[in-house]
PDB file of C-alpha atoms in Angstrom:
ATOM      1  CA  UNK A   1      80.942  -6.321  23.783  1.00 47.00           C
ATOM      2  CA  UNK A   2      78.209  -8.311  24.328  1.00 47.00           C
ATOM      3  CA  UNK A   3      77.220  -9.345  28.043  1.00 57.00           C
ATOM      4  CA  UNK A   4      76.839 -12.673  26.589  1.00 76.00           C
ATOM      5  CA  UNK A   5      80.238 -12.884  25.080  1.00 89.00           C
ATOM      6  CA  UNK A   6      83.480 -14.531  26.329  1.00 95.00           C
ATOM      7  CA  UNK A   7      85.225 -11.612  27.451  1.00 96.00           C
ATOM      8  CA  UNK A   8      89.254 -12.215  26.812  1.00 97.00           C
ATOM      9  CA  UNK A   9      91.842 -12.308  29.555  1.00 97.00           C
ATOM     10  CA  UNK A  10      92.749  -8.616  27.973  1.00 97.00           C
ATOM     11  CA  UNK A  11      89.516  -7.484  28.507  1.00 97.00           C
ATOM     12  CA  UNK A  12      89.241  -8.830  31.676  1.00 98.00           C
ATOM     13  CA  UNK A  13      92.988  -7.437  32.873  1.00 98.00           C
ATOM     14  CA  UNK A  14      91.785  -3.891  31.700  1.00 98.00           C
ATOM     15  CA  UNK A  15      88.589  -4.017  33.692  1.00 98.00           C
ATOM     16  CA  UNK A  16      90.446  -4.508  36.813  1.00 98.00           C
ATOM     17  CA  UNK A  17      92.606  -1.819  36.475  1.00 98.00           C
ATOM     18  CA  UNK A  18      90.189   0.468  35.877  1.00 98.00           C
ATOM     19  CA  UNK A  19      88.397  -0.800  38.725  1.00 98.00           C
ATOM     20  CA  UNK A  20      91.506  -0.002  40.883  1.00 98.00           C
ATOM     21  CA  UNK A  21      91.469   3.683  39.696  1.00 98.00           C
ATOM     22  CA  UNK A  22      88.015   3.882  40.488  1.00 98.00           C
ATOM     23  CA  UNK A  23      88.571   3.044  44.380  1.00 98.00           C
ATOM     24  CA  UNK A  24      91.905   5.502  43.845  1.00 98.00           C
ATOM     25  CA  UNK A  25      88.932   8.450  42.849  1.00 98.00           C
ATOM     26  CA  UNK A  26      86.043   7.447  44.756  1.00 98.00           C
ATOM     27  CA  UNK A  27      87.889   5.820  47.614  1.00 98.00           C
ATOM     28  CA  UNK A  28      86.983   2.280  49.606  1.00 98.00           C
ATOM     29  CA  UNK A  29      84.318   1.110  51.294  1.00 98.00           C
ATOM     30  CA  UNK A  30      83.340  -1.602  52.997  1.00 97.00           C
ATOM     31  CA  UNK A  31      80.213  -3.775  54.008  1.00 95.00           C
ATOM     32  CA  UNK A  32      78.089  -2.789  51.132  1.00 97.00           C
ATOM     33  CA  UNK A  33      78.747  -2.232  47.253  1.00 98.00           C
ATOM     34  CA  UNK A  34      78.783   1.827  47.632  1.00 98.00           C
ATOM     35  CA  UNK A  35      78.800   4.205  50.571  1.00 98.00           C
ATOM     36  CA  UNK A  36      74.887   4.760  51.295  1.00 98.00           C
ATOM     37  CA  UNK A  37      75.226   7.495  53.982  1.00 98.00           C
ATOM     38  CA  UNK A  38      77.740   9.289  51.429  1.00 98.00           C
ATOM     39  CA  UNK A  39      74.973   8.934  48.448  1.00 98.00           C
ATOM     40  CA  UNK A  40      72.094   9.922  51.241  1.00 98.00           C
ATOM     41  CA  UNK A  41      73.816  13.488  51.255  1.00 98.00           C
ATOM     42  CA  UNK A  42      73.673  13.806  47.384  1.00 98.00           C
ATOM     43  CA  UNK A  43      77.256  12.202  46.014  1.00 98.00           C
ATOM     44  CA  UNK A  44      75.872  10.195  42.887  1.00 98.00           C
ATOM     45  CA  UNK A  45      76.158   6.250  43.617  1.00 98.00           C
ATOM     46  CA  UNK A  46      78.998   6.077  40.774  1.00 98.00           C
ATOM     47  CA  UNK A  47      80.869   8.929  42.565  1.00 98.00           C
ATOM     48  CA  UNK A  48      80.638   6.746  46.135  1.00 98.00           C
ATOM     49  CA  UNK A  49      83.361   5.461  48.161  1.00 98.00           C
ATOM     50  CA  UNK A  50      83.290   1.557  46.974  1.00 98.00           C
ATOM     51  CA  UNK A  51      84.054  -1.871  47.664  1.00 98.00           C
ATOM     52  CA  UNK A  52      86.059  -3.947  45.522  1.00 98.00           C
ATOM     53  CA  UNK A  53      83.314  -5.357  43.685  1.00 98.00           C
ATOM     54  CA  UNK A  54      81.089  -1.559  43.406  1.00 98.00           C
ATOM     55  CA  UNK A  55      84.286  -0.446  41.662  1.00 98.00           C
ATOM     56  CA  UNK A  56      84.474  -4.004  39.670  1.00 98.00           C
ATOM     57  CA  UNK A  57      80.626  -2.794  38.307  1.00 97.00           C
ATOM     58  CA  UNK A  58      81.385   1.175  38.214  1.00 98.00           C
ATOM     59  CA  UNK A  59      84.434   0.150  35.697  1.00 97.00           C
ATOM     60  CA  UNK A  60      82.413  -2.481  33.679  1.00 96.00           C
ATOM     61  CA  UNK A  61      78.617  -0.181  33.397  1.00 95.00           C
ATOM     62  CA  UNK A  62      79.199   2.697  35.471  1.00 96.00           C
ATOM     63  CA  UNK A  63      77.231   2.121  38.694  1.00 96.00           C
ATOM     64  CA  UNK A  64      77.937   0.239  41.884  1.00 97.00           C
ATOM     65  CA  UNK A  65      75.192  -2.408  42.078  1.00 96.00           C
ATOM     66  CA  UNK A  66      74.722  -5.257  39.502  1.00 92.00           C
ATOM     67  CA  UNK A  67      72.714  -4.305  36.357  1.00 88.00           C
ATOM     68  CA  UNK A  68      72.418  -8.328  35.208  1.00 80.00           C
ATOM     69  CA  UNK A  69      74.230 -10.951  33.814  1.00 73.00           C
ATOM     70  CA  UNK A  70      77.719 -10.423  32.488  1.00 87.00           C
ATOM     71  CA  UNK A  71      80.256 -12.243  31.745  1.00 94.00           C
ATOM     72  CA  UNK A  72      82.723  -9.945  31.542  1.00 96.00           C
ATOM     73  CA  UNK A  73      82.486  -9.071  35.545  1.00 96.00           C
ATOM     74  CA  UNK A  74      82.155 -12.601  36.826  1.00 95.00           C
ATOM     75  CA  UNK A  75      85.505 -13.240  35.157  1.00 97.00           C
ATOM     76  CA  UNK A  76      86.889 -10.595  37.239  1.00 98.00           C
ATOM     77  CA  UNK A  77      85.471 -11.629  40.128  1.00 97.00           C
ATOM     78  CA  UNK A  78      86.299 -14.959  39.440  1.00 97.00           C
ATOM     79  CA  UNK A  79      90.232 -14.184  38.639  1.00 98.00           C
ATOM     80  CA  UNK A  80      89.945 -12.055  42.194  1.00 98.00           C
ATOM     81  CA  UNK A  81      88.623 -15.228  44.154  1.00 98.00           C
ATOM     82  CA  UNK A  82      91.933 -16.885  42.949  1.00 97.00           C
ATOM     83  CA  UNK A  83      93.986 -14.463  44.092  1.00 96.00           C
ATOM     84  CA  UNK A  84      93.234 -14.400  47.818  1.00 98.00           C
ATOM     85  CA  UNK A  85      92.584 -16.629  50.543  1.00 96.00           C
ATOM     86  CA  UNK A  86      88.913 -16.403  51.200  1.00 96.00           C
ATOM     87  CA  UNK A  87      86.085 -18.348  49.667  1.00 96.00           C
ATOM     88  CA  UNK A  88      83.853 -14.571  49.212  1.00 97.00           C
ATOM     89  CA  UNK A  89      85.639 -10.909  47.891  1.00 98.00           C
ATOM     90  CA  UNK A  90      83.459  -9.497  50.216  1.00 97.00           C
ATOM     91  CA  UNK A  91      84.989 -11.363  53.000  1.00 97.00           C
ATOM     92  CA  UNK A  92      88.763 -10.495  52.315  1.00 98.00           C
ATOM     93  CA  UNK A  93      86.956  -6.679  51.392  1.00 98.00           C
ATOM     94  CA  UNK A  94      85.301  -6.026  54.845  1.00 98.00           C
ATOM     95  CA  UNK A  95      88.906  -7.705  57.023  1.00 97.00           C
ATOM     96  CA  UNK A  96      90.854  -5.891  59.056  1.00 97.00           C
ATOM     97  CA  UNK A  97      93.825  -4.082  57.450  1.00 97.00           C
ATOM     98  CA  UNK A  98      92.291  -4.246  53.586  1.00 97.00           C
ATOM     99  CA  UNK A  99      91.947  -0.756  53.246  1.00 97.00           C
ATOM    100  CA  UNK A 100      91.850   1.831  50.027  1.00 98.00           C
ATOM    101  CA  UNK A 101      95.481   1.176  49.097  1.00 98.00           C
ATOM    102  CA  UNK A 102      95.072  -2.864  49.674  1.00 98.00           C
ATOM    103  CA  UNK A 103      91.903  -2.743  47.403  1.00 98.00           C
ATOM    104  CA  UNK A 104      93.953  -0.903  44.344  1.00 98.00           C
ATOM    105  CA  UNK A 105      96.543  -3.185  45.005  1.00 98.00           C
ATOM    106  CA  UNK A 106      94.673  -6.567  44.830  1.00 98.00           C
ATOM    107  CA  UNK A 107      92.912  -5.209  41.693  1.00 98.00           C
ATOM    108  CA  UNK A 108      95.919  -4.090  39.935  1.00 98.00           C
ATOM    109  CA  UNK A 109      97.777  -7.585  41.074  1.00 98.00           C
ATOM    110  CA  UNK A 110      95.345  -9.259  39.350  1.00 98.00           C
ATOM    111  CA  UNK A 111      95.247  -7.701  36.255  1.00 98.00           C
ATOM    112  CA  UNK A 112      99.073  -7.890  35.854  1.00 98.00           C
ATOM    113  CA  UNK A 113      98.607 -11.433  36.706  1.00 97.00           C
ATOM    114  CA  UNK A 114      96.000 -12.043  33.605  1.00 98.00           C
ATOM    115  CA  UNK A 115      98.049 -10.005  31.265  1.00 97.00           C
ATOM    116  CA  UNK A 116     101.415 -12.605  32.018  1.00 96.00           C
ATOM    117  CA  UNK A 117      99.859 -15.808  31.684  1.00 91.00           C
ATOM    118  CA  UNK A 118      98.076 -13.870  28.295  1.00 82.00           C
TER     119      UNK A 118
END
């Protein structure tokens, strides 16, 4: 798929749950994309403990950070931002409490959310 192309809410739903097994392999994060101390001491930055939105970008290109425009991982992030209280994912990743477990969870709510109003 182009980066340019309207992803669809499938596409979008499967994204996010393979995001979620990402954090399940790699583990969470938070404060920053990927775990820099953990990639200092030679894990690869696609093998790094991750926040939710590294393991949005390791699942859609294979590597924490943002490689450019896409539309495919703003409509995740932008189907994340409705499903939780805060106006940034970073803010509801780096809270008190939203752990490993709460990160696979949110990720895999909101897929099963896309795929029943599909």
């Amino acid at each position: 798929m182009s980066t340019l192309t309207e992803p669809t809410t499938a596409e979008v739903a499967d994204l996010l749950a393979k995001a979620a097994d990402v954090i399940d392999a790699n583990g969470h994060c938070k404060r920053d994309l990927y775990d820099h101390k953990q990639a200092a001491s030679g894990t690869r930055p696609a093998n790094c403990r991750v926040d939710v939105i590294g393991a949005v970008n390791i699942a859609a290109h294979g590597t924490p950070v943002y490689t450019g425009k896409s539309l495919l991982t703003w409509r995740a992030e932008e189907a994340i931002l409705a499903r939780i209280p805060d106006a940034a994912i970073v803010t509801w990743n780096d809270a008190r409490g939203h752990g490993k477990r709460e990160a696979a969870k949110l990720l895999r709510d909101t897929a099963a959310s896309l795929r029943e109003a599909a």
